[in-house]
Amino acid sequence: MTGAGSLLRLIRNGEAVTRADLVRRTGLARSTVAQRLDALLAHKLVYEAGGSASTGGRPPTVLAFNQSAGVVLVADLGATHSRLVVSDLACAPLAETTFDLDIGQGPETVLERVNEAFSGLLADINRSAADVRGVGVGVPGPVAFTRGEPVAPPIMPGWDGFSIPNWFAKHYEAPVLVDNDVNIMALGEHWTHWREIEHLLYVKIGTGIGCGIVAGRRIHRGAQGAAGDIGHVRLAGHDDVICRCGNIGCLEAVAGGRALASNLTAAGLKAESSRDVVALVRAGEPQAIQAVRDAGRYLGEVLAGCVNFFNPGAIVIGGDISEAHQQLLAGVREVIFQRSLPLATGDLRIVPSRLGDRAGAIGAAIMVIEHVLAPEAVDRAIQDGLAA
């Protein structure tokens, strides 16, 4: 059945922008289209933008999606810093802030700080909690997506099984979606720059290492939400390296930003974080340059297996360490093209992220917007409004 939500999707995508267009595209009676458009107009999801070119007589009224009909709140939370954005329903940012925030402080402390910032951002644009249509949160750990709960996250003490949607329900009458940070980065990058590619890997190499998988133009999370956790794939020849997960020889423990910083510090250079590693590379420090290139080779070893198994059309590298992308990607490409099958690498593109540290916030906004504006969700909201 073609409901009001399906009409809204056609209008949003520019596929049908007049009543006559909608009648032709849907096969519905003109009276039915008019009734469903009235509901969209009443809920301010659509407005009449004026007349279009006419071949004679009165020009038809053009219908447009009202991207100001509400806002979405998104929080991209990393291990030690965060980015919060309020966007409209077309993913255009209206207000934004970034600040250092230690995820290890626990959910109550962190989410209270996030919500205080949300309140400030809403006030800055003269919006209120009543205008919020959805909340999206990315966290640096595995997530049970359907429940919005982190699951045994290695660097998030106190978060295991904590219901982030239930916490936000005290403040907003809107759906709350939670996902692993690298999944929302993959979504943001794919939606913005790679929609023509069906299969894509987004690799984040920062403090740790993770991978978001786009399969058939959709995020692939796996049976329990753990898909893409390449940071804990074991590398041969590194049995002396103990990972924070308790295993030995994990990619993250060898080539992640924390490991690189630790190794450079042991070599007499000052590096407390992945950002410090990048600063040393940019300063031309030979040991840092070599360390990042080696990290690229180790990452390439794991990704070569992924390329043979998954055959992506593109691999996008993001995260703090990717800021030294010339050295990192040189190592990644060297190993992937050496060890992967020619058929899998013939058209493969391996590139740095174009969105940089904004990928997660953009992806979280898209995740929420596509959820709240899905045809069935729009139909439900209209029906609930009529019932009220």
PDB file of C-alpha atoms in Angstrom, residues 40-323:
ATOM      1  CA  LEU A  40       1.781  15.622   5.038  1.00  0.00           C
ATOM      2  CA  LEU A  41       0.946  19.307   4.776  1.00  0.00           C
ATOM      3  CA  ALA A  42      -0.821  19.239   8.162  1.00  0.00           C
ATOM      4  CA  HIS A  43       2.262  17.690   9.779  1.00  0.00           C
ATOM      5  CA  LYS A  44       4.434  20.305   8.035  1.00  0.00           C
ATOM      6  CA  LEU A  45       6.549  17.646   6.340  1.00  0.00           C
ATOM      7  CA  VAL A  46       5.717  19.128   2.942  1.00  0.00           C
ATOM      8  CA  TYR A  47       4.970  22.633   1.761  1.00  0.00           C
ATOM      9  CA  GLU A  48       3.792  24.182  -1.499  1.00  0.00           C
ATOM     10  CA  ALA A  49       6.769  25.897  -3.078  1.00  0.00           C
ATOM     11  CA  GLY A  50       4.983  27.648  -5.940  1.00  0.00           C
ATOM     12  CA  GLY A  51       4.227  26.904  -9.561  1.00  0.00           C
ATOM     13  CA  SER A  52       6.306  25.007 -12.126  1.00  0.00           C
ATOM     14  CA  ALA A  53       6.587  25.512 -15.864  1.00  0.00           C
ATOM     15  CA  SER A  54       3.328  24.861 -17.637  1.00  0.00           C
ATOM     16  CA  THR A  55       2.478  23.955 -21.211  1.00  0.00           C
ATOM     17  CA  GLY A  56      -0.720  25.934 -20.932  1.00  0.00           C
ATOM     18  CA  GLY A  57      -3.298  26.936 -18.363  1.00  0.00           C
ATOM     19  CA  ARG A  58      -2.641  27.256 -14.656  1.00  0.00           C
ATOM     20  CA  PRO A  59       0.874  26.052 -13.689  1.00  0.00           C
ATOM     21  CA  PRO A  60       0.900  23.033 -11.331  1.00  0.00           C
ATOM     22  CA  THR A  61       1.925  23.610  -7.719  1.00  0.00           C
ATOM     23  CA  VAL A  62       5.366  22.273  -6.825  1.00  0.00           C
ATOM     24  CA  LEU A  63       5.615  20.296  -3.599  1.00  0.00           C
ATOM     25  CA  ALA A  64       8.781  20.423  -1.509  1.00  0.00           C
ATOM     26  CA  PHE A  65      10.069  18.566   1.527  1.00  0.00           C
ATOM     27  CA  ASN A  66      10.197  20.758   4.618  1.00  0.00           C
ATOM     28  CA  GLN A  67      13.626  20.010   6.027  1.00  0.00           C
ATOM     29  CA  SER A  68      12.920  22.434   8.894  1.00  0.00           C
ATOM     30  CA  ALA A  69      10.030  20.335  10.224  1.00  0.00           C
ATOM     31  CA  GLY A  70      12.233  19.183  13.090  1.00  0.00           C
ATOM     32  CA  VAL A  71      15.823  18.576  14.132  1.00  0.00           C
ATOM     33  CA  VAL A  72      17.964  15.571  14.985  1.00  0.00           C
ATOM     34  CA  LEU A  73      20.630  15.433  17.669  1.00  0.00           C
ATOM     35  CA  VAL A  74      23.805  13.458  17.051  1.00  0.00           C
ATOM     36  CA  ALA A  75      26.768  12.654  19.255  1.00  0.00           C
ATOM     37  CA  ASP A  76      29.911  11.048  17.852  1.00  0.00           C
ATOM     38  CA  LEU A  77      31.714   9.870  20.977  1.00  0.00           C
ATOM     39  CA  GLY A  78      35.326   8.751  20.779  1.00  0.00           C
ATOM     40  CA  ALA A  79      37.661   7.433  23.433  1.00  0.00           C
ATOM     41  CA  THR A  80      38.711  10.906  24.572  1.00  0.00           C
ATOM     42  CA  HIS A  81      36.852  13.488  22.468  1.00  0.00           C
ATOM     43  CA  SER A  82      33.391  14.085  21.060  1.00  0.00           C
ATOM     44  CA  ARG A  83      31.534  15.966  18.342  1.00  0.00           C
ATOM     45  CA  LEU A  84      27.901  16.995  18.837  1.00  0.00           C
ATOM     46  CA  VAL A  85      25.689  18.353  16.084  1.00  0.00           C
ATOM     47  CA  VAL A  86      22.116  19.529  15.689  1.00  0.00           C
ATOM     48  CA  SER A  87      21.020  19.096  12.081  1.00  0.00           C
ATOM     49  CA  ASP A  88      17.823  19.643  10.149  1.00  0.00           C
ATOM     50  CA  LEU A  89      15.959  16.814   8.415  1.00  0.00           C
ATOM     51  CA  ALA A  90      18.166  17.105   5.325  1.00  0.00           C
ATOM     52  CA  CYS A  91      21.375  16.577   7.327  1.00  0.00           C
ATOM     53  CA  ALA A  92      22.390  20.241   7.154  1.00  0.00           C
ATOM     54  CA  PRO A  93      24.181  21.209  10.408  1.00  0.00           C
ATOM     55  CA  LEU A  94      22.485  23.984  12.377  1.00  0.00           C
ATOM     56  CA  ALA A  95      24.728  24.016  15.461  1.00  0.00           C
ATOM     57  CA  GLU A  96      27.844  22.104  16.455  1.00  0.00           C
ATOM     58  CA  THR A  97      30.419  21.736  19.201  1.00  0.00           C
ATOM     59  CA  THR A  98      33.460  19.602  19.955  1.00  0.00           C
ATOM     60  CA  PHE A  99      35.161  18.983  23.276  1.00  0.00           C
ATOM     61  CA  ASP A 100      37.374  16.501  25.084  1.00  0.00           C
ATOM     62  CA  LEU A 101      35.372  13.851  26.907  1.00  0.00           C
ATOM     63  CA  ASP A 102      36.752  10.670  28.457  1.00  0.00           C
ATOM     64  CA  ILE A 103      34.392   7.799  27.600  1.00  0.00           C
ATOM     65  CA  GLY A 104      35.863   5.902  30.557  1.00  0.00           C
ATOM     66  CA  GLN A 105      34.036   8.191  33.007  1.00  0.00           C
ATOM     67  CA  GLY A 106      30.988   5.985  32.556  1.00  0.00           C
ATOM     68  CA  PRO A 107      27.577   6.389  30.933  1.00  0.00           C
ATOM     69  CA  GLU A 108      25.823   8.591  33.490  1.00  0.00           C
ATOM     70  CA  THR A 109      28.607  11.190  33.611  1.00  0.00           C
ATOM     71  CA  VAL A 110      29.241  11.178  29.866  1.00  0.00           C
ATOM     72  CA  LEU A 111      25.588  11.301  28.779  1.00  0.00           C
ATOM     73  CA  GLU A 112      24.796  14.045  31.279  1.00  0.00           C
ATOM     74  CA  ARG A 113      27.591  16.127  29.763  1.00  0.00           C
ATOM     75  CA  VAL A 114      26.345  15.322  26.250  1.00  0.00           C
ATOM     76  CA  ASN A 115      22.774  16.286  27.087  1.00  0.00           C
ATOM     77  CA  GLU A 116      23.867  19.568  28.657  1.00  0.00           C
ATOM     78  CA  ALA A 117      25.662  20.364  25.407  1.00  0.00           C
ATOM     79  CA  PHE A 118      22.585  19.355  23.370  1.00  0.00           C
ATOM     80  CA  SER A 119      20.444  21.729  25.436  1.00  0.00           C
ATOM     81  CA  GLY A 120      22.894  24.558  24.802  1.00  0.00           C
ATOM     82  CA  LEU A 121      22.988  23.891  21.058  1.00  0.00           C
ATOM     83  CA  LEU A 122      19.185  23.812  20.847  1.00  0.00           C
ATOM     84  CA  ALA A 123      18.965  27.097  22.715  1.00  0.00           C
ATOM     85  CA  ASP A 124      21.493  28.651  20.322  1.00  0.00           C
ATOM     86  CA  ILE A 125      19.146  28.026  17.368  1.00  0.00           C
ATOM     87  CA  ASN A 126      15.913  28.780  19.257  1.00  0.00           C
ATOM     88  CA  ARG A 127      14.745  25.172  19.222  1.00  0.00           C
ATOM     89  CA  SER A 128      13.517  22.996  22.088  1.00  0.00           C
ATOM     90  CA  ALA A 129      13.267  19.334  23.043  1.00  0.00           C
ATOM     91  CA  ALA A 130       9.821  19.284  21.423  1.00  0.00           C
ATOM     92  CA  ASP A 131      11.459  19.883  18.026  1.00  0.00           C
ATOM     93  CA  VAL A 132      13.711  16.818  18.304  1.00  0.00           C
ATOM     94  CA  ARG A 133      12.656  14.054  15.912  1.00  0.00           C
ATOM     95  CA  GLY A 134      15.458  11.635  16.769  1.00  0.00           C
ATOM     96  CA  VAL A 135      18.795  11.162  18.515  1.00  0.00           C
ATOM     97  CA  GLY A 136      21.817   9.332  17.074  1.00  0.00           C
ATOM     98  CA  VAL A 137      24.828   8.237  19.114  1.00  0.00           C
ATOM     99  CA  GLY A 138      28.076   6.624  17.991  1.00  0.00           C
ATOM    100  CA  VAL A 139      30.307   4.954  20.592  1.00  0.00           C
ATOM    101  CA  PRO A 140      33.801   3.419  20.347  1.00  0.00           C
ATOM    102  CA  GLY A 141      32.821  -0.179  21.022  1.00  0.00           C
ATOM    103  CA  PRO A 142      30.569  -3.067  19.939  1.00  0.00           C
ATOM    104  CA  VAL A 143      26.835  -2.313  20.083  1.00  0.00           C
ATOM    105  CA  ALA A 144      23.702  -4.459  20.108  1.00  0.00           C
ATOM    106  CA  PHE A 145      22.056  -2.212  17.523  1.00  0.00           C
ATOM    107  CA  THR A 146      18.434  -3.241  18.053  1.00  0.00           C
ATOM    108  CA  ARG A 147      18.700  -2.496  21.797  1.00  0.00           C
ATOM    109  CA  GLY A 148      21.088   0.461  21.665  1.00  0.00           C
ATOM    110  CA  GLU A 149      23.378  -1.131  24.257  1.00  0.00           C
ATOM    111  CA  PRO A 150      27.189  -1.404  24.193  1.00  0.00           C
ATOM    112  CA  VAL A 151      28.340  -5.017  24.576  1.00  0.00           C
ATOM    113  CA  ALA A 152      31.557  -5.695  26.527  1.00  0.00           C
ATOM    114  CA  PRO A 153      33.326  -2.621  25.075  1.00  0.00           C
ATOM    115  CA  PRO A 154      37.076  -2.835  25.877  1.00  0.00           C
ATOM    116  CA  ILE A 155      37.618   0.907  26.479  1.00  0.00           C
ATOM    117  CA  MET A 156      34.225   1.805  27.949  1.00  0.00           C
ATOM    118  CA  PRO A 157      34.127   0.658  31.588  1.00  0.00           C
ATOM    119  CA  GLY A 158      30.631   0.695  33.043  1.00  0.00           C
ATOM    120  CA  TRP A 159      28.860   0.795  29.663  1.00  0.00           C
ATOM    121  CA  ASP A 160      28.295  -2.941  29.135  1.00  0.00           C
ATOM    122  CA  GLY A 161      24.550  -3.512  28.722  1.00  0.00           C
ATOM    123  CA  PHE A 162      23.701   0.121  29.512  1.00  0.00           C
ATOM    124  CA  SER A 163      20.578   1.244  27.615  1.00  0.00           C
ATOM    125  CA  ILE A 164      21.435   4.557  25.981  1.00  0.00           C
ATOM    126  CA  PRO A 165      17.904   4.885  24.468  1.00  0.00           C
ATOM    127  CA  ASN A 166      16.312   4.493  27.914  1.00  0.00           C
ATOM    128  CA  TRP A 167      18.574   7.202  29.341  1.00  0.00           C
ATOM    129  CA  PHE A 168      17.651   9.700  26.623  1.00  0.00           C
ATOM    130  CA  ALA A 169      13.944   8.782  26.880  1.00  0.00           C
ATOM    131  CA  LYS A 170      13.845  10.891  30.057  1.00  0.00           C
ATOM    132  CA  HIS A 171      14.603  13.974  27.971  1.00  0.00           C
ATOM    133  CA  TYR A 172      13.173  13.459  24.460  1.00  0.00           C
ATOM    134  CA  GLU A 173      10.057  11.829  23.037  1.00  0.00           C
ATOM    135  CA  ALA A 174      11.906  10.599  19.977  1.00  0.00           C
ATOM    136  CA  PRO A 175      13.650   7.432  18.794  1.00  0.00           C
ATOM    137  CA  VAL A 176      17.275   6.990  19.871  1.00  0.00           C
ATOM    138  CA  LEU A 177      19.627   4.986  17.635  1.00  0.00           C
ATOM    139  CA  VAL A 178      23.047   3.820  18.799  1.00  0.00           C
ATOM    140  CA  ASP A 179      25.807   2.225  16.752  1.00  0.00           C
ATOM    141  CA  ASN A 180      29.507   1.561  16.762  1.00  0.00           C
ATOM    142  CA  ASP A 181      31.382   4.724  15.785  1.00  0.00           C
ATOM    143  CA  VAL A 182      33.060   3.179  12.752  1.00  0.00           C
ATOM    144  CA  ASN A 183      29.695   2.033  11.354  1.00  0.00           C
ATOM    145  CA  ILE A 184      28.320   5.566  11.386  1.00  0.00           C
ATOM    146  CA  MET A 185      31.559   6.827   9.825  1.00  0.00           C
ATOM    147  CA  ALA A 186      31.162   4.261   7.053  1.00  0.00           C
ATOM    148  CA  LEU A 187      27.563   5.354   6.537  1.00  0.00           C
ATOM    149  CA  GLY A 188      28.505   9.039   6.424  1.00  0.00           C
ATOM    150  CA  GLU A 189      31.327   8.511   3.945  1.00  0.00           C
ATOM    151  CA  HIS A 190      29.325   6.178   1.697  1.00  0.00           C
ATOM    152  CA  TRP A 191      26.185   8.329   1.666  1.00  0.00           C
ATOM    153  CA  THR A 192      28.102  11.517   0.951  1.00  0.00           C
ATOM    154  CA  HIS A 193      30.691  10.397  -1.605  1.00  0.00           C
ATOM    155  CA  TRP A 194      30.318   6.741  -2.630  1.00  0.00           C
ATOM    156  CA  ARG A 195      26.634   5.983  -3.221  1.00  0.00           C
ATOM    157  CA  GLU A 196      27.392   4.497  -6.623  1.00  0.00           C
ATOM    158  CA  ILE A 197      29.587   1.840  -4.949  1.00  0.00           C
ATOM    159  CA  GLU A 198      27.663  -1.181  -3.640  1.00  0.00           C
ATOM    160  CA  HIS A 199      30.395  -2.624  -1.417  1.00  0.00           C
ATOM    161  CA  LEU A 200      32.790  -0.507   0.638  1.00  0.00           C
ATOM    162  CA  LEU A 201      35.065  -0.847   3.661  1.00  0.00           C
ATOM    163  CA  TYR A 202      35.678   2.118   5.938  1.00  0.00           C
ATOM    164  CA  VAL A 203      38.685   1.629   8.205  1.00  0.00           C
ATOM    165  CA  LYS A 204      39.240   3.830  11.221  1.00  0.00           C
ATOM    166  CA  ILE A 205      42.777   3.859  12.558  1.00  0.00           C
ATOM    167  CA  GLY A 206      43.012   6.039  15.624  1.00  0.00           C
ATOM    168  CA  THR A 207      43.612   4.952  19.211  1.00  0.00           C
ATOM    169  CA  GLY A 208      42.344   1.553  18.071  1.00  0.00           C
ATOM    170  CA  ILE A 209      41.404   0.044  14.714  1.00  0.00           C
ATOM    171  CA  GLY A 210      37.945  -0.819  13.438  1.00  0.00           C
ATOM    172  CA  CYS A 211      36.142  -1.362  10.152  1.00  0.00           C
ATOM    173  CA  GLY A 212      32.653  -0.444   8.955  1.00  0.00           C
ATOM    174  CA  ILE A 213      31.215  -2.630   6.205  1.00  0.00           C
ATOM    175  CA  VAL A 214      28.825  -1.365   3.541  1.00  0.00           C
ATOM    176  CA  ALA A 215      27.314  -4.348   1.693  1.00  0.00           C
ATOM    177  CA  GLY A 216      24.668  -3.786  -0.941  1.00  0.00           C
ATOM    178  CA  ARG A 217      24.696  -0.076   0.008  1.00  0.00           C
ATOM    179  CA  ARG A 218      23.648  -0.908   3.574  1.00  0.00           C
ATOM    180  CA  ILE A 219      25.624  -1.175   6.808  1.00  0.00           C
ATOM    181  CA  HIS A 220      26.411  -4.807   7.568  1.00  0.00           C
ATOM    182  CA  ARG A 221      26.536  -5.392  11.329  1.00  0.00           C
ATOM    183  CA  GLY A 222      26.602  -9.185  11.463  1.00  0.00           C
ATOM    184  CA  ALA A 223      24.545 -11.510  13.657  1.00  0.00           C
ATOM    185  CA  GLN A 224      25.383  -9.774  16.946  1.00  0.00           C
ATOM    186  CA  GLY A 225      26.721  -6.398  15.796  1.00  0.00           C
ATOM    187  CA  ALA A 226      30.391  -7.418  15.858  1.00  0.00           C
ATOM    188  CA  ALA A 227      31.097  -7.413  12.114  1.00  0.00           C
ATOM    189  CA  GLY A 228      34.206  -5.495  11.069  1.00  0.00           C
ATOM    190  CA  ASP A 229      36.202  -5.827  14.287  1.00  0.00           C
ATOM    191  CA  ILE A 230      39.470  -6.224  12.373  1.00  0.00           C
ATOM    192  CA  GLY A 231      41.506  -4.621  15.168  1.00  0.00           C
ATOM    193  CA  HIS A 232      41.552  -7.970  16.920  1.00  0.00           C
ATOM    194  CA  VAL A 233      42.648 -10.072  13.967  1.00  0.00           C
ATOM    195  CA  ARG A 234      45.925 -11.781  14.906  1.00  0.00           C
ATOM    196  CA  LEU A 235      49.117 -10.862  13.069  1.00  0.00           C
ATOM    197  CA  ALA A 236      51.784 -13.517  12.602  1.00  0.00           C
ATOM    198  CA  GLY A 237      55.126 -12.826  14.260  1.00  0.00           C
ATOM    199  CA  HIS A 238      53.831 -10.649  17.109  1.00  0.00           C
ATOM    200  CA  ASP A 239      53.246 -13.172  19.853  1.00  0.00           C
ATOM    201  CA  ASP A 240      55.085 -10.944  22.313  1.00  0.00           C
ATOM    202  CA  VAL A 241      52.471  -8.164  22.009  1.00  0.00           C
ATOM    203  CA  ILE A 242      49.585  -8.370  24.454  1.00  0.00           C
ATOM    204  CA  CYS A 243      46.381  -6.603  23.448  1.00  0.00           C
ATOM    205  CA  ARG A 244      44.035  -4.894  25.905  1.00  0.00           C
ATOM    206  CA  CYS A 245      41.423  -7.500  24.904  1.00  0.00           C
ATOM    207  CA  GLY A 246      43.627 -10.145  26.551  1.00  0.00           C
ATOM    208  CA  ASN A 247      44.785 -11.860  23.369  1.00  0.00           C
ATOM    209  CA  ILE A 248      48.214 -11.611  21.763  1.00  0.00           C
ATOM    210  CA  GLY A 249      49.341 -10.211  18.430  1.00  0.00           C
ATOM    211  CA  CYS A 250      46.162  -8.247  17.633  1.00  0.00           C
ATOM    212  CA  LEU A 251      46.417  -5.747  14.757  1.00  0.00           C
ATOM    213  CA  GLU A 252      45.304  -2.921  17.062  1.00  0.00           C
ATOM    214  CA  ALA A 253      48.010  -3.742  19.618  1.00  0.00           C
ATOM    215  CA  VAL A 254      50.660  -3.603  16.904  1.00  0.00           C
ATOM    216  CA  ALA A 255      49.499  -0.825  14.566  1.00  0.00           C
ATOM    217  CA  GLY A 256      46.881   1.238  16.436  1.00  0.00           C
ATOM    218  CA  GLY A 257      47.555   4.822  17.494  1.00  0.00           C
ATOM    219  CA  ARG A 258      48.023   3.884  21.145  1.00  0.00           C
ATOM    220  CA  ALA A 259      50.638   1.275  20.202  1.00  0.00           C
ATOM    221  CA  LEU A 260      52.479   3.637  17.862  1.00  0.00           C
ATOM    222  CA  ALA A 261      52.583   6.374  20.495  1.00  0.00           C
ATOM    223  CA  SER A 262      53.848   3.950  23.121  1.00  0.00           C
ATOM    224  CA  ASN A 263      56.590   2.609  20.859  1.00  0.00           C
ATOM    225  CA  LEU A 264      57.756   6.082  19.831  1.00  0.00           C
ATOM    226  CA  THR A 265      57.818   7.177  23.471  1.00  0.00           C
ATOM    227  CA  ALA A 266      59.960   4.150  24.309  1.00  0.00           C
ATOM    228  CA  ALA A 267      62.298   5.252  21.514  1.00  0.00           C
ATOM    229  CA  GLY A 268      62.744   8.650  23.189  1.00  0.00           C
ATOM    230  CA  LEU A 269      60.132  10.704  21.326  1.00  0.00           C
ATOM    231  CA  LYS A 270      57.266  12.493  23.029  1.00  0.00           C
ATOM    232  CA  ALA A 271      54.010  10.901  21.884  1.00  0.00           C
ATOM    233  CA  GLU A 272      51.072  10.411  24.222  1.00  0.00           C
ATOM    234  CA  SER A 273      48.373   9.861  21.621  1.00  0.00           C
ATOM    235  CA  SER A 274      47.676   9.106  17.972  1.00  0.00           C
ATOM    236  CA  ARG A 275      47.485  12.844  17.303  1.00  0.00           C
ATOM    237  CA  ASP A 276      51.023  13.233  18.652  1.00  0.00           C
ATOM    238  CA  VAL A 277      52.173  10.517  16.243  1.00  0.00           C
ATOM    239  CA  VAL A 278      50.714  12.452  13.315  1.00  0.00           C
ATOM    240  CA  ALA A 279      52.347  15.669  14.546  1.00  0.00           C
ATOM    241  CA  LEU A 280      55.739  13.925  14.568  1.00  0.00           C
ATOM    242  CA  VAL A 281      55.166  12.649  11.017  1.00  0.00           C
ATOM    243  CA  ARG A 282      54.262  16.143   9.835  1.00  0.00           C
ATOM    244  CA  ALA A 283      57.404  17.468  11.505  1.00  0.00           C
ATOM    245  CA  GLY A 284      59.439  15.052   9.394  1.00  0.00           C
ATOM    246  CA  GLU A 285      60.545  12.763  12.261  1.00  0.00           C
ATOM    247  CA  PRO A 286      62.042   9.692  10.492  1.00  0.00           C
ATOM    248  CA  GLN A 287      61.129   7.180  13.216  1.00  0.00           C
ATOM    249  CA  ALA A 288      57.492   8.320  13.217  1.00  0.00           C
ATOM    250  CA  ILE A 289      57.320   8.208   9.422  1.00  0.00           C
ATOM    251  CA  GLN A 290      58.701   4.670   9.407  1.00  0.00           C
ATOM    252  CA  ALA A 291      56.350   3.602  12.212  1.00  0.00           C
ATOM    253  CA  VAL A 292      53.266   4.833  10.344  1.00  0.00           C
ATOM    254  CA  ARG A 293      54.362   3.222   7.091  1.00  0.00           C
ATOM    255  CA  ASP A 294      54.930  -0.078   8.921  1.00  0.00           C
ATOM    256  CA  ALA A 295      51.496   0.294  10.504  1.00  0.00           C
ATOM    257  CA  GLY A 296      50.096   0.649   6.993  1.00  0.00           C
ATOM    258  CA  ARG A 297      51.782  -2.614   5.982  1.00  0.00           C
ATOM    259  CA  TYR A 298      50.347  -4.459   8.993  1.00  0.00           C
ATOM    260  CA  LEU A 299      46.908  -3.039   8.241  1.00  0.00           C
ATOM    261  CA  GLY A 300      47.402  -4.057   4.617  1.00  0.00           C
ATOM    262  CA  GLU A 301      48.037  -7.668   5.695  1.00  0.00           C
ATOM    263  CA  VAL A 302      44.620  -7.865   7.312  1.00  0.00           C
ATOM    264  CA  LEU A 303      42.859  -5.889   4.586  1.00  0.00           C
ATOM    265  CA  ALA A 304      44.352  -8.123   1.871  1.00  0.00           C
ATOM    266  CA  GLY A 305      42.386 -10.996   3.369  1.00  0.00           C
ATOM    267  CA  CYS A 306      39.282  -8.805   3.535  1.00  0.00           C
ATOM    268  CA  VAL A 307      39.684  -7.857  -0.131  1.00  0.00           C
ATOM    269  CA  ASN A 308      39.956 -11.495  -1.213  1.00  0.00           C
ATOM    270  CA  PHE A 309      36.958 -12.446   0.933  1.00  0.00           C
ATOM    271  CA  PHE A 310      34.636  -9.453   0.441  1.00  0.00           C
ATOM    272  CA  ASN A 311      35.787  -7.875  -2.856  1.00  0.00           C
ATOM    273  CA  PRO A 312      34.918  -4.236  -2.024  1.00  0.00           C
ATOM    274  CA  GLY A 313      34.842  -1.538  -4.672  1.00  0.00           C
ATOM    275  CA  ALA A 314      36.557   0.950  -2.358  1.00  0.00           C
ATOM    276  CA  ILE A 315      38.467   1.074   0.914  1.00  0.00           C
ATOM    277  CA  VAL A 316      38.318   4.413   2.731  1.00  0.00           C
ATOM    278  CA  ILE A 317      40.812   5.063   5.519  1.00  0.00           C
ATOM    279  CA  GLY A 318      39.867   7.472   8.322  1.00  0.00           C
ATOM    280  CA  GLY A 319      40.742   8.170  11.944  1.00  0.00           C
ATOM    281  CA  ASP A 320      43.543  10.226  13.504  1.00  0.00           C
ATOM    282  CA  ILE A 321      46.436   8.246  12.004  1.00  0.00           C
ATOM    283  CA  SER A 322      44.941   8.627   8.519  1.00  0.00           C
ATOM    284  CA  GLU A 323      45.921  12.302   8.733  1.00  0.00           C
TER     285      GLU A 323
END
